[in-house]
mmCIF file of C-alpha atoms (C1' of nucleotides) in Angstrom:
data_model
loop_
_atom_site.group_PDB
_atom_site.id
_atom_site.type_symbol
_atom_site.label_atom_id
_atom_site.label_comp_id
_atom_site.label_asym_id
_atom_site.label_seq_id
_atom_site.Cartn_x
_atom_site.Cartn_y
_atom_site.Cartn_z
ATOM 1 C CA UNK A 7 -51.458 42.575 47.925
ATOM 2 C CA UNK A 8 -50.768 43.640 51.396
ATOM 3 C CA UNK A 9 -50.548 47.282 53.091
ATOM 4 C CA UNK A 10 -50.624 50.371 51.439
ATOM 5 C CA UNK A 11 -51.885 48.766 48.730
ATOM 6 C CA UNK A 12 -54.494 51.348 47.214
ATOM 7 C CA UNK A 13 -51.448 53.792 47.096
ATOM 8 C CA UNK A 14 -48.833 51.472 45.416
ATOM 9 C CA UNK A 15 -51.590 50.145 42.878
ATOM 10 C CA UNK A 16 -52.131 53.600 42.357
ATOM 11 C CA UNK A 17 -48.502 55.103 42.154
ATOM 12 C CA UNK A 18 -47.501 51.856 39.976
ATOM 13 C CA UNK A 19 -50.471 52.399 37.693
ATOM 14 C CA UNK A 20 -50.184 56.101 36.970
ATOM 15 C CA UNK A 21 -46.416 55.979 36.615
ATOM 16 C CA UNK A 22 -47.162 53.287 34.031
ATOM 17 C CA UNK A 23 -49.623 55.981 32.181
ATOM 18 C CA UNK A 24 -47.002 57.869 32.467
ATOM 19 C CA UNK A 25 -44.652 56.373 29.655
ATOM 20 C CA UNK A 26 -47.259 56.749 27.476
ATOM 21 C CA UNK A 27 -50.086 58.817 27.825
ATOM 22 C CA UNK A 28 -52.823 59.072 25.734
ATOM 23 C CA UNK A 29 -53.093 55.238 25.107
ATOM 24 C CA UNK A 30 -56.400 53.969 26.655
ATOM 25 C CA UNK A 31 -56.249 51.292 29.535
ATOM 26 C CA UNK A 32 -58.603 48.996 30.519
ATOM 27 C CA UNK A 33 -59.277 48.079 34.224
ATOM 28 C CA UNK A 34 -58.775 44.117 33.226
ATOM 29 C CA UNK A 35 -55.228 45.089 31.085
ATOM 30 C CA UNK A 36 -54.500 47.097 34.606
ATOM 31 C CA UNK A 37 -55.526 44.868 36.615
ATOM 32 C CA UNK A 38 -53.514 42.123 35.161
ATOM 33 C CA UNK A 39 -50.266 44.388 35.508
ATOM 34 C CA UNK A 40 -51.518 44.173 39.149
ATOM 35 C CA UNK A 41 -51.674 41.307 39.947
ATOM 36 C CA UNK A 42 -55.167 41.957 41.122
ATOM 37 C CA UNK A 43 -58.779 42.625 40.040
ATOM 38 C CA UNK A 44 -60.522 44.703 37.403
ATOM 39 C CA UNK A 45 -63.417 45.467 40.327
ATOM 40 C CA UNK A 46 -60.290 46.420 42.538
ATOM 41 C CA UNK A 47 -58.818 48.569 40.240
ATOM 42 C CA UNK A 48 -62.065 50.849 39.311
ATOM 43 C CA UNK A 49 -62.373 51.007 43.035
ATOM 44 C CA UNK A 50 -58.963 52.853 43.208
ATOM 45 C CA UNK A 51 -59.031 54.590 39.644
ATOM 46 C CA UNK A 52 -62.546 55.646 40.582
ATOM 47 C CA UNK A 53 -61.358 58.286 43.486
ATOM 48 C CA UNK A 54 -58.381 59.052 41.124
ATOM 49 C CA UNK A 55 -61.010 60.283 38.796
ATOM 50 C CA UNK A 56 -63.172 61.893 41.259
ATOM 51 C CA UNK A 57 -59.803 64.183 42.184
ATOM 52 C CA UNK A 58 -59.521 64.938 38.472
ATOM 53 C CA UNK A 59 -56.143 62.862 37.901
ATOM 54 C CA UNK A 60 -57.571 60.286 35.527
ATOM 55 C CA UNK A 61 -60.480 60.244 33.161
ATOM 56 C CA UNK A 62 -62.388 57.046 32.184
ATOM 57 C CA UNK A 63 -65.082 56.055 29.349
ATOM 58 C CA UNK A 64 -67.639 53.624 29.079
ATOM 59 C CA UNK A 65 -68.350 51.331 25.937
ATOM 60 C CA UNK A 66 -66.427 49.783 23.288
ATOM 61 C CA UNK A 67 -62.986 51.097 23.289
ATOM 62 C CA UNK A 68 -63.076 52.294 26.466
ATOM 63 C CA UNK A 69 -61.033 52.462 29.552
ATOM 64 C CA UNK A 70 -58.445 54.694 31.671
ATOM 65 C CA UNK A 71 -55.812 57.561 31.301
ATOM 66 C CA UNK A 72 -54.575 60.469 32.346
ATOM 67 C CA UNK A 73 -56.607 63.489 32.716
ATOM 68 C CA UNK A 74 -53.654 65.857 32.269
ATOM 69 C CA UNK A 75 -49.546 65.987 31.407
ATOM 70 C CA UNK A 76 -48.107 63.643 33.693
ATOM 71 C CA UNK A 77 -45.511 66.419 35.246
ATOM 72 C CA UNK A 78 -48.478 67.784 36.728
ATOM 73 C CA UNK A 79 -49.929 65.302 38.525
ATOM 74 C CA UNK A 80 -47.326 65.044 42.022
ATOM 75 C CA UNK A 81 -47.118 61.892 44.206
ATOM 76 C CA UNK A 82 -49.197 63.884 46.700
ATOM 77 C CA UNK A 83 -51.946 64.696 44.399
ATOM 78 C CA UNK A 84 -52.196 60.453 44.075
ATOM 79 C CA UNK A 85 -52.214 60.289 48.367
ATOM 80 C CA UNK A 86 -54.826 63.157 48.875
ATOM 81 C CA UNK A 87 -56.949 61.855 46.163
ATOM 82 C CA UNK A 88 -57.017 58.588 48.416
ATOM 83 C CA UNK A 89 -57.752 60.461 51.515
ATOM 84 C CA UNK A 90 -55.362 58.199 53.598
ATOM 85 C CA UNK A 91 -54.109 60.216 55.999
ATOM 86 C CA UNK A 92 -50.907 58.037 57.232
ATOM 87 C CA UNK A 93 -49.708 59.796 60.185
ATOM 88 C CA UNK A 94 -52.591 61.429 61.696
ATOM 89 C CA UNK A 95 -55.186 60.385 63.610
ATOM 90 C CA UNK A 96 -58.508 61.034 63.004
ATOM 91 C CA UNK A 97 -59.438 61.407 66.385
ATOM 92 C CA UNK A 98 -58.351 60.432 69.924
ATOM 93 C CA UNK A 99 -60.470 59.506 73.015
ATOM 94 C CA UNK A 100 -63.512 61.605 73.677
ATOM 95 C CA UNK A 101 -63.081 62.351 77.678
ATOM 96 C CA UNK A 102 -59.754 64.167 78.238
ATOM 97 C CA UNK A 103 -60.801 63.983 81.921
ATOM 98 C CA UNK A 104 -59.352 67.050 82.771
ATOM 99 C CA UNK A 105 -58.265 70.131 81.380
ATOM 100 C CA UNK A 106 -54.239 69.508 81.341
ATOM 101 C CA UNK A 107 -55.000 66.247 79.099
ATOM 102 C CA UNK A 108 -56.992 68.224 76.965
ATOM 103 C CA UNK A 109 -54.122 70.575 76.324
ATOM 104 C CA UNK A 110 -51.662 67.320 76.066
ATOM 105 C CA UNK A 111 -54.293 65.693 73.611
ATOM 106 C CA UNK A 112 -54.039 68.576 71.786
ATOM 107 C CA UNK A 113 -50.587 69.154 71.485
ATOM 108 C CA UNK A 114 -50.247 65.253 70.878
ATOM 109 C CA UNK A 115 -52.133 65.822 67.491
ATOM 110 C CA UNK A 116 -50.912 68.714 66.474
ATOM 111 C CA UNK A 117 -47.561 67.326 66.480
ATOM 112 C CA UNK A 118 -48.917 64.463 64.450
ATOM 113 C CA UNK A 119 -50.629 66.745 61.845
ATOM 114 C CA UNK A 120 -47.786 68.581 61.234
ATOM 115 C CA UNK A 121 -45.636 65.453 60.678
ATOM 116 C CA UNK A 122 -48.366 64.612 57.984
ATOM 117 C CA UNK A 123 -48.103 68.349 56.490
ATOM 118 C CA UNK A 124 -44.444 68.034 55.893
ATOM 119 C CA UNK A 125 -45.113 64.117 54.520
ATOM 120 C CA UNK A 126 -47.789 65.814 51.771
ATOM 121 C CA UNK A 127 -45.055 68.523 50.854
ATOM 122 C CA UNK A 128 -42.587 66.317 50.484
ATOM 123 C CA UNK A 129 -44.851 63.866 48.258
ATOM 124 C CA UNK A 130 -45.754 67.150 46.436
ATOM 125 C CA UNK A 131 -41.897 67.776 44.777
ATOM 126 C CA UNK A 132 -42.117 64.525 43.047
ATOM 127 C CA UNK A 133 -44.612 64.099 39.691
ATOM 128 C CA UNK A 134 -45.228 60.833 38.431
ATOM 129 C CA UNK A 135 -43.620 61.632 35.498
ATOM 130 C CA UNK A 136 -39.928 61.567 37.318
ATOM 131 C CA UNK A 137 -41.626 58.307 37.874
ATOM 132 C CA UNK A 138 -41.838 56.113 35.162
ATOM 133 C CA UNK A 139 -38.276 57.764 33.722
ATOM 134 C CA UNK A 140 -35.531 55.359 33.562
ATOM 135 C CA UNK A 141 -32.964 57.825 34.863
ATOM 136 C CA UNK A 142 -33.623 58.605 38.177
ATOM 137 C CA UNK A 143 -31.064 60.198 41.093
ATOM 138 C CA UNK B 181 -59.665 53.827 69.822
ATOM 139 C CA UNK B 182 -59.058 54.132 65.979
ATOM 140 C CA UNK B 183 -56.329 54.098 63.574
ATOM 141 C CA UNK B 184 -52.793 54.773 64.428
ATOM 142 C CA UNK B 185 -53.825 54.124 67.910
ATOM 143 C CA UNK B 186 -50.648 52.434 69.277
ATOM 144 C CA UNK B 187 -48.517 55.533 68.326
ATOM 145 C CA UNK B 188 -50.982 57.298 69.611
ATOM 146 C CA UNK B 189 -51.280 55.993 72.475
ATOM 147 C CA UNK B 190 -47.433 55.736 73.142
ATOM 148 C CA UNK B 191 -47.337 59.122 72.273
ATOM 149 C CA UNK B 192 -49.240 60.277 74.861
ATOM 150 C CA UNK B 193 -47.988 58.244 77.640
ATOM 151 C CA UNK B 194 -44.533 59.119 77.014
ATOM 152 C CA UNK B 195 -45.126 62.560 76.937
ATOM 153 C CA UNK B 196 -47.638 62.173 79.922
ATOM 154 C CA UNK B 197 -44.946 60.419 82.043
ATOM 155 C CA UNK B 198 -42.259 63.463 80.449
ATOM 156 C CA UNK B 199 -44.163 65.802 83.077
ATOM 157 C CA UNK B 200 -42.949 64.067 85.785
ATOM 158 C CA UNK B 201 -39.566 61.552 85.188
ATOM 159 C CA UNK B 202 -39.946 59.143 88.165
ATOM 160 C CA UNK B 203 -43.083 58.383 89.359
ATOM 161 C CA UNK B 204 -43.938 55.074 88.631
ATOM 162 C CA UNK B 205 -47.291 54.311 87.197
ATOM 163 C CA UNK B 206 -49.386 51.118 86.370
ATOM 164 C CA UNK B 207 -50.999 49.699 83.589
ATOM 165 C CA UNK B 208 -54.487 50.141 84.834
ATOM 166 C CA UNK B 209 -53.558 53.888 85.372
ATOM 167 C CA UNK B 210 -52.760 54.792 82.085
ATOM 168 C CA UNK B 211 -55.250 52.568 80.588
ATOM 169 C CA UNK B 212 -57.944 54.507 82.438
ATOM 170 C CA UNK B 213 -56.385 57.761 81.517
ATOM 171 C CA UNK B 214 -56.313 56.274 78.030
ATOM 172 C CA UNK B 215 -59.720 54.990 77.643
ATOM 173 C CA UNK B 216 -58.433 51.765 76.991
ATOM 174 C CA UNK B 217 -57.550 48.201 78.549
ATOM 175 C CA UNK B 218 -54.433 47.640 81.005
ATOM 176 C CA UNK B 219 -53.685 44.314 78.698
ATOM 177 C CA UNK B 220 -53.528 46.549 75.605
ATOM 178 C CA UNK B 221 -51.311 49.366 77.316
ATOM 179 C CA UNK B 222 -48.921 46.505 78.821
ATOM 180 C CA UNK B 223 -48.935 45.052 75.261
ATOM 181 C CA UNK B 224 -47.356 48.534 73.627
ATOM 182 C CA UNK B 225 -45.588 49.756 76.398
ATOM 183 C CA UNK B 226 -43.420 46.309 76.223
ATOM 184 C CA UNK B 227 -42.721 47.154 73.042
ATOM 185 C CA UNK B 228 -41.007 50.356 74.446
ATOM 186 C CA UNK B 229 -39.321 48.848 76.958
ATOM 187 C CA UNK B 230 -37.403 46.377 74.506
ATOM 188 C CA UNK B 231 -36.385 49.480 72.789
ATOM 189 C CA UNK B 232 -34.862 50.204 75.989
ATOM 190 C CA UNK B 233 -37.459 53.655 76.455
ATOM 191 C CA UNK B 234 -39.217 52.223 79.328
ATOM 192 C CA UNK B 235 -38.331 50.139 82.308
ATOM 193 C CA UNK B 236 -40.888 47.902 84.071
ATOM 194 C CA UNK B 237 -41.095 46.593 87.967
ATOM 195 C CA UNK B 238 -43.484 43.673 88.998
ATOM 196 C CA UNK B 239 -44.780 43.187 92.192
ATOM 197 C CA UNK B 240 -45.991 45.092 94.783
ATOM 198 C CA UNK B 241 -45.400 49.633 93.823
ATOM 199 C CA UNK B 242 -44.568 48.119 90.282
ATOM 200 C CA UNK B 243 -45.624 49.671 86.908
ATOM 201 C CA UNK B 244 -43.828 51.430 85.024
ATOM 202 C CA UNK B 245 -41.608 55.004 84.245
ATOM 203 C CA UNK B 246 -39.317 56.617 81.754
ATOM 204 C CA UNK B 247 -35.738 54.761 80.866
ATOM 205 C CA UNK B 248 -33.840 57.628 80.455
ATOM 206 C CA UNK B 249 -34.072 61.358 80.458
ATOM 207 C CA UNK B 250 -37.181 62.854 78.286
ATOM 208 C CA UNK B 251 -34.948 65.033 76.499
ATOM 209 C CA UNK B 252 -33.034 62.198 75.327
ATOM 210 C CA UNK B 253 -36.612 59.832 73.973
ATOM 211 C CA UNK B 254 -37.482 61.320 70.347
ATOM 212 C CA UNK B 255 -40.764 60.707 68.250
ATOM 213 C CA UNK B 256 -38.780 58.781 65.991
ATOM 214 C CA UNK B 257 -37.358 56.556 68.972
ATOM 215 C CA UNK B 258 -41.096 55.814 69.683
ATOM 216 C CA UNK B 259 -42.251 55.365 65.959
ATOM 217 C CA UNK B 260 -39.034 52.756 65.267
ATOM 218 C CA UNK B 261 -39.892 51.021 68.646
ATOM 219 C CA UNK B 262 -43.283 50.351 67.366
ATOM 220 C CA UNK B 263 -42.152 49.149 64.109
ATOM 221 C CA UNK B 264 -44.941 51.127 62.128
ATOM 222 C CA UNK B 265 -43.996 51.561 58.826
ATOM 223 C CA UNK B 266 -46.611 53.903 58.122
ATOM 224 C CA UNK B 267 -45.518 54.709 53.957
ATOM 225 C CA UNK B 268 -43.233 52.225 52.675
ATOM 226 C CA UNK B 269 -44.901 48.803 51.881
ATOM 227 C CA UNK B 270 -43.615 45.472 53.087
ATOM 228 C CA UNK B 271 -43.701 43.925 49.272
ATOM 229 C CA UNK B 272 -45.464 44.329 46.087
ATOM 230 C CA UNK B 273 -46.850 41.825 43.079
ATOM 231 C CA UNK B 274 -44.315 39.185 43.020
ATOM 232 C CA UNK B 275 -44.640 38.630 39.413
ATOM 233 C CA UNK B 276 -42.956 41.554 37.804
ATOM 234 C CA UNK B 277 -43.749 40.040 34.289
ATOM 235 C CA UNK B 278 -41.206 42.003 32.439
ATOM 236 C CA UNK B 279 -37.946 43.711 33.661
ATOM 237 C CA UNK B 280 -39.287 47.373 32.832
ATOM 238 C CA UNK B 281 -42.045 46.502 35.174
ATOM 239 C CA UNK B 282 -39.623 45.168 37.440
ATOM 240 C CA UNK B 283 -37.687 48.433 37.230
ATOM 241 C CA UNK B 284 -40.902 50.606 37.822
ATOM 242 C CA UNK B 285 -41.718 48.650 41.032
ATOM 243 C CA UNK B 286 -38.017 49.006 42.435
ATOM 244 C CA UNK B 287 -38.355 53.099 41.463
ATOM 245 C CA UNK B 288 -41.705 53.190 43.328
ATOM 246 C CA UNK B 289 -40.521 51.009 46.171
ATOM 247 C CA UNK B 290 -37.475 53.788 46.675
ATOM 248 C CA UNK B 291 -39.370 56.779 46.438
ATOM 249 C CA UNK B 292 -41.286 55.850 49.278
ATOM 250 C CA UNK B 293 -38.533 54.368 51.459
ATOM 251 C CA UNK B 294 -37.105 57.724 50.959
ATOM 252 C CA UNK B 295 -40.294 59.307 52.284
ATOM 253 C CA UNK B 296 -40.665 57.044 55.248
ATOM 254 C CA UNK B 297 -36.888 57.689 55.893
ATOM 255 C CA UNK B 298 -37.844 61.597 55.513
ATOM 256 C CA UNK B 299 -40.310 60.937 58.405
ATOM 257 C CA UNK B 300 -38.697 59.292 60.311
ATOM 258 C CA UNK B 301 -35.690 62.205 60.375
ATOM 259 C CA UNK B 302 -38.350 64.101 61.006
ATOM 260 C CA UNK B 303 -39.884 62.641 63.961
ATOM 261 C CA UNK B 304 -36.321 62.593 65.117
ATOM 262 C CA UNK B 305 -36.565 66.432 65.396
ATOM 263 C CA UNK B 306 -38.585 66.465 68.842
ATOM 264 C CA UNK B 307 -38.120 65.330 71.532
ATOM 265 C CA UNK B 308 -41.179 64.088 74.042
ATOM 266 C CA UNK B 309 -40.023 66.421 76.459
ATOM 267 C CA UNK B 310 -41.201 68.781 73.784
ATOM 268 C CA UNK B 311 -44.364 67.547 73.591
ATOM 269 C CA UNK B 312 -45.021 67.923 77.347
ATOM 270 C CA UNK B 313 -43.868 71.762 77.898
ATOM 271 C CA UNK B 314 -47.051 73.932 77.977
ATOM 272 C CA UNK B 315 -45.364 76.731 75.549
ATOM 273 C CA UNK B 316 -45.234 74.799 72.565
ATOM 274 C CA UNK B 317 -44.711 76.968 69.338
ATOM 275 C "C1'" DG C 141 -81.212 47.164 15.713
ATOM 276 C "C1'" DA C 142 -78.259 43.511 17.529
ATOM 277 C "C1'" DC C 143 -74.158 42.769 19.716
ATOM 278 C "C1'" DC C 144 -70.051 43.244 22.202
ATOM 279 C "C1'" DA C 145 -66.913 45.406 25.366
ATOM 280 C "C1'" DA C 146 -66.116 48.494 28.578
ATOM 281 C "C1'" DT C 147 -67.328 51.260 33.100
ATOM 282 C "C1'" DG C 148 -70.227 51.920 37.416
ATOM 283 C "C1'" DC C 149 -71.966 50.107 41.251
ATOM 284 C "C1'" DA C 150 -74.162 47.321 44.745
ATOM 285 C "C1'" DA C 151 -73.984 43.307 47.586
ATOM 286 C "C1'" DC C 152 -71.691 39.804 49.386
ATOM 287 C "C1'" DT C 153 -67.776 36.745 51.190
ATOM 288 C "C1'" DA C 154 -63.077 36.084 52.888
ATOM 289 C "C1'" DC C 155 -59.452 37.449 55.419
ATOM 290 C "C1'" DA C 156 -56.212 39.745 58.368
ATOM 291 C "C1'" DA C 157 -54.842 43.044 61.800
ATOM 292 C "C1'" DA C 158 -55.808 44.922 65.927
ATOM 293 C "C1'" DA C 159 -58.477 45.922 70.082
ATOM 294 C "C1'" DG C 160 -60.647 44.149 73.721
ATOM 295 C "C1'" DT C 161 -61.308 40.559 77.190
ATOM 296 C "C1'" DT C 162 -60.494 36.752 80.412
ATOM 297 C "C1'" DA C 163 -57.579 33.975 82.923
ATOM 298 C "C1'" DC C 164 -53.672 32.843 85.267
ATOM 299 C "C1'" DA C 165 -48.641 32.265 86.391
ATOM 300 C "C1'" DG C 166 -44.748 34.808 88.357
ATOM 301 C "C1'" DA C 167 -42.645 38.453 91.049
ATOM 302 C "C1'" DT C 168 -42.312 41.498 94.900
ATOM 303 C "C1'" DG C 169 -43.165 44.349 98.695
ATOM 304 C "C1'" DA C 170 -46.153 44.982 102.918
ATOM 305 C "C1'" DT D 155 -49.235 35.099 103.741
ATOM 306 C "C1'" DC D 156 -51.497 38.260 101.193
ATOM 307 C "C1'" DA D 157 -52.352 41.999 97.968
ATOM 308 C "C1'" DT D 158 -50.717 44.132 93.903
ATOM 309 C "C1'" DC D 159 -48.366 44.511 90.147
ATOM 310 C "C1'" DT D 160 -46.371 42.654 85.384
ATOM 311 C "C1'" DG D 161 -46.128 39.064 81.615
ATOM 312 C "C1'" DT D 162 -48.402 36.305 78.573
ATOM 313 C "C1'" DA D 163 -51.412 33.152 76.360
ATOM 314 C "C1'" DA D 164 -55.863 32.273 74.420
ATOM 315 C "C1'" DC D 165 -59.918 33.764 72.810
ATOM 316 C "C1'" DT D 166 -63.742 36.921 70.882
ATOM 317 C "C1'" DT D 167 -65.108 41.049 68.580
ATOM 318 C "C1'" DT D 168 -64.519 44.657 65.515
ATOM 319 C "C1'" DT D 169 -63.016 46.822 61.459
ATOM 320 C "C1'" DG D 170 -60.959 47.730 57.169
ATOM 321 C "C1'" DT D 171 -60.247 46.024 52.765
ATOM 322 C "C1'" DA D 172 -59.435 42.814 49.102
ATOM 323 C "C1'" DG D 173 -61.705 39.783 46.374
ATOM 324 C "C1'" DT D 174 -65.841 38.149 43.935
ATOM 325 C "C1'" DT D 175 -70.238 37.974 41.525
ATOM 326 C "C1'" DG D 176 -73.844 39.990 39.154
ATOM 327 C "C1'" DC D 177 -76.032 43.296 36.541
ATOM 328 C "C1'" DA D 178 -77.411 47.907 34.678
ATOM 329 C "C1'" DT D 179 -75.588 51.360 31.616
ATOM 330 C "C1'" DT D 180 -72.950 53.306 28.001
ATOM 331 C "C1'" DG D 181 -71.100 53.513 23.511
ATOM 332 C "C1'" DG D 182 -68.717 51.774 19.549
ATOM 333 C "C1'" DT D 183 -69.179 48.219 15.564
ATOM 334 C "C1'" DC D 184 -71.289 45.053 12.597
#
DNA sequence: GACCAATGCAACTACAAAAGTTACAGATGA
DNA sequence: TCATCTGTAACTTTTGTAGTTGCATTGGTC
């Protein structure tokens, strides 16, 4: 796998679940889909689960699936829950030197962060359900 | 310096430089202003100047200065110059297994080229004159 | 209770992308 | 001729992350 990779193996899986929730995956079955591996996958599920998009169990029988109807669960739900942050920086240099680089620092970012606003909103108007549909614009 | 760091720093150069068109600057200038290494600035400002947003002088008074008007350099210019790709991925698995998978990974694949062209349009919006006027909305 | 199959998690290695650094050739004006 | 820039190659360091191994824990099933 190469860039972005925690998102795709994340958009990929859950629009799998999608076509059929309710049925039970395991990491290895998902991991297999993948390409990848079952430690890799419970990595990624695991924050998934933490932002209340999946639900797991332990034991015989076990495994993954969704924690709720697949229309409600948008494409920006998936890249919060991942805490990626694409566009923005998380911060910048730490001496601005002087006030008018402060201000252009500033502005710099806030740019940025509203670029990544309008990214989440747009991910938000798509659910993974529109996903895994066959028919799609 | 962190993530994102060459758009960031591009970023603010560009709109640095927007506050005064002209004046010719050098590497270890905006490095120092940067935080950051003349090497690495001269590394991502070429990358600007292929795109035809910068021009460069050697010698003696060289460095370097804005192309073209700042009105005329958008975000987007800078983000395309820099050949980011921050949301769509390069490739995926290369074993779809089955065509429905296959058709999944092509729906996925879209959806986020359609973001990333989103952004881009987006960053297309402003301008890094813009970024450089002190009344910014 | 024994056993098996799953998650959860920690620790480690492997790898790649990028920053940072050093060194030097080439260009150009003083 | 000299100082000052860019351009670029080569290398080291850092960092993020995938991949891997191992094992404790949980929870069905026999």
């Amino acid at each position: 796998m190469k860039r972005n990779s925690r998102l795709s193996l994340a958009l990929h899986t859950l629009s799998h679940m999608a076509g059929d929730p309710g049925r039970m995956r395991t990491s290895a079955d998902i991991a297999a889909h993948a390409g990848t591996n079952p430690v890799v996958v419970r990595r990624v599920l695991g924050r998934l689960r933490e932002a209340g998009l999946l639900v797991s169990e332990k034991g015989h029988a076990g495994g993954w699936r969704l924690a709720r109807d697949p229309q409600d669960i948008s494409l920006a739900d998936v890249y919060l829950a991942l805490d990626e942050r694409l566009v923005a920086t998380t911060d910048m240099d730490e001496t601005p030197s002087c006030s008018v680089e402060h201000a252009l620092q500033k502005r710099v970012t806030g740019v940025l962060e509203e670029i990544e606003e309008n990214l989440v909103k747009r991910l938000g108007e798509t659910s993974i359900a529109e996903m895994c549909h066959t028919e799609h614009h």
